[in-house]
Amino acid sequence: MRIAIYPGSFDPFTNGHLDIVDRAATLFDKIIIAIAVNSEKNTLFSLSEREDMIAEVIKNKKDVTVVSFTGLLVEFAKEVGAKTIIRGIRAVTDFEYEYAIYQMNRDLNPDLDTVFLLASKEYSFLSSTILKEVARYGQSVSEYAPPVISEALLKRFGHSA
Ligand code: ADP
C-alpha cells in the first residue's frame, strides 16, 4: 500500500491544502494529513481545533485521515509506514524553503522521498496567513476555505459567521 504523508501547520486548512490532498489521493492509496506541532509558531487555532476541522472536511474521503505529531517528520513517517512526503509549492518563494526541508529529510532518512505538487492556478496565491488577515477584519473567506473553517475564522475574530 502506498502511503503518503502531507505535513503542515494548517492554521487553518484552506482550499489550497484541500486541492493538494485531492490530487495526492489520486496518486497514492492513502494520505495522512499530519499536523505538525511547532513550538515556535503561535497558532490561531489549537491543535485539536485544527484536527477537528480537518476531520470534518475530509469525513467523506475514505483514503484520507488526519493526525497530529510531535518530533521529527521522518520518524513519524516511519511509524505510520509512509514512504513519501507530499508538499505543495505556490510561487518560487516557496521553493527555497521546501528544497531545504527536502534536503534535510533526505539526509535524515534516504528511504523517504518527497513529491511536490504545484499549486493549481486558482489557489496559487492562497495562504492561511492571508485568510487570517481578511477574516480579522470581518470579511468572509468562504470562497477560499471549507465552510467549517471560514465560519470558525470569522468567529475567532469576534464576527458573526
Ligand atoms: P508549513 O508551516 O509546513 O509551511 P502550511 O500549512 O503553511 O505548513 O502548508 C503545508 C503545505 O501546503 C506546504 O507544502 C505549503 O507549501 C503547501 N500549501 C500551502 N498553501 C497552498 C496552496 N494554496 N496551494 C498549494 N500548496 C499549498
Coordinates of C-alpha atoms in Angstrom, one line a residue, residues 6 10 12-23 54 57 61 90 119-128 131 141-150 153:
Y6 CA 1.1 15.5 4.0
F10 CA -2.7 24.0 8.6
P12 CA -6.1 26.9 9.2
F13 CA -6.6 24.4 6.4
T14 CA -7.5 26.2 3.1
N15 CA -9.0 25.2 -0.3
G16 CA -5.4 25.2 -1.5
H17 CA -4.5 22.5 1.0
L18 CA -7.6 20.6 0.1
D19 CA -6.7 20.7 -3.6
I20 CA -3.3 19.2 -2.8
V21 CA -5.0 16.4 -0.7
D22 CA -7.4 15.6 -3.5
R23 CA -4.7 15.5 -6.2
I54 CA -9.8 18.9 9.0
V57 CA -13.7 18.5 5.9
K61 CA -12.9 10.8 1.8
R90 CA 3.0 28.0 -4.9
A119 CA -0.4 24.8 -6.7
S120 CA -3.4 24.9 -9.0
K121 CA -3.9 28.3 -10.7
E122 CA -6.8 29.3 -8.6
Y123 CA -5.0 28.7 -5.3
S124 CA -1.5 29.8 -6.2
F125 CA -1.9 33.0 -4.1
L126 CA -3.8 31.4 -1.3
S127 CA -2.3 31.1 2.2
S128 CA -3.5 30.6 5.7
L131 CA -7.1 34.3 5.1
V141 CA -13.3 33.9 3.3
S142 CA -15.9 31.3 2.2
E143 CA -14.5 31.3 -1.3
Y144 CA -11.1 30.2 0.0
A145 CA -11.8 27.7 2.7
P146 CA -14.3 24.9 3.5
P147 CA -17.4 26.2 5.4
V148 CA -16.5 24.9 8.8
I149 CA -13.2 26.7 8.6
S150 CA -14.4 30.0 7.1
L153 CA -12.2 32.1 11.2

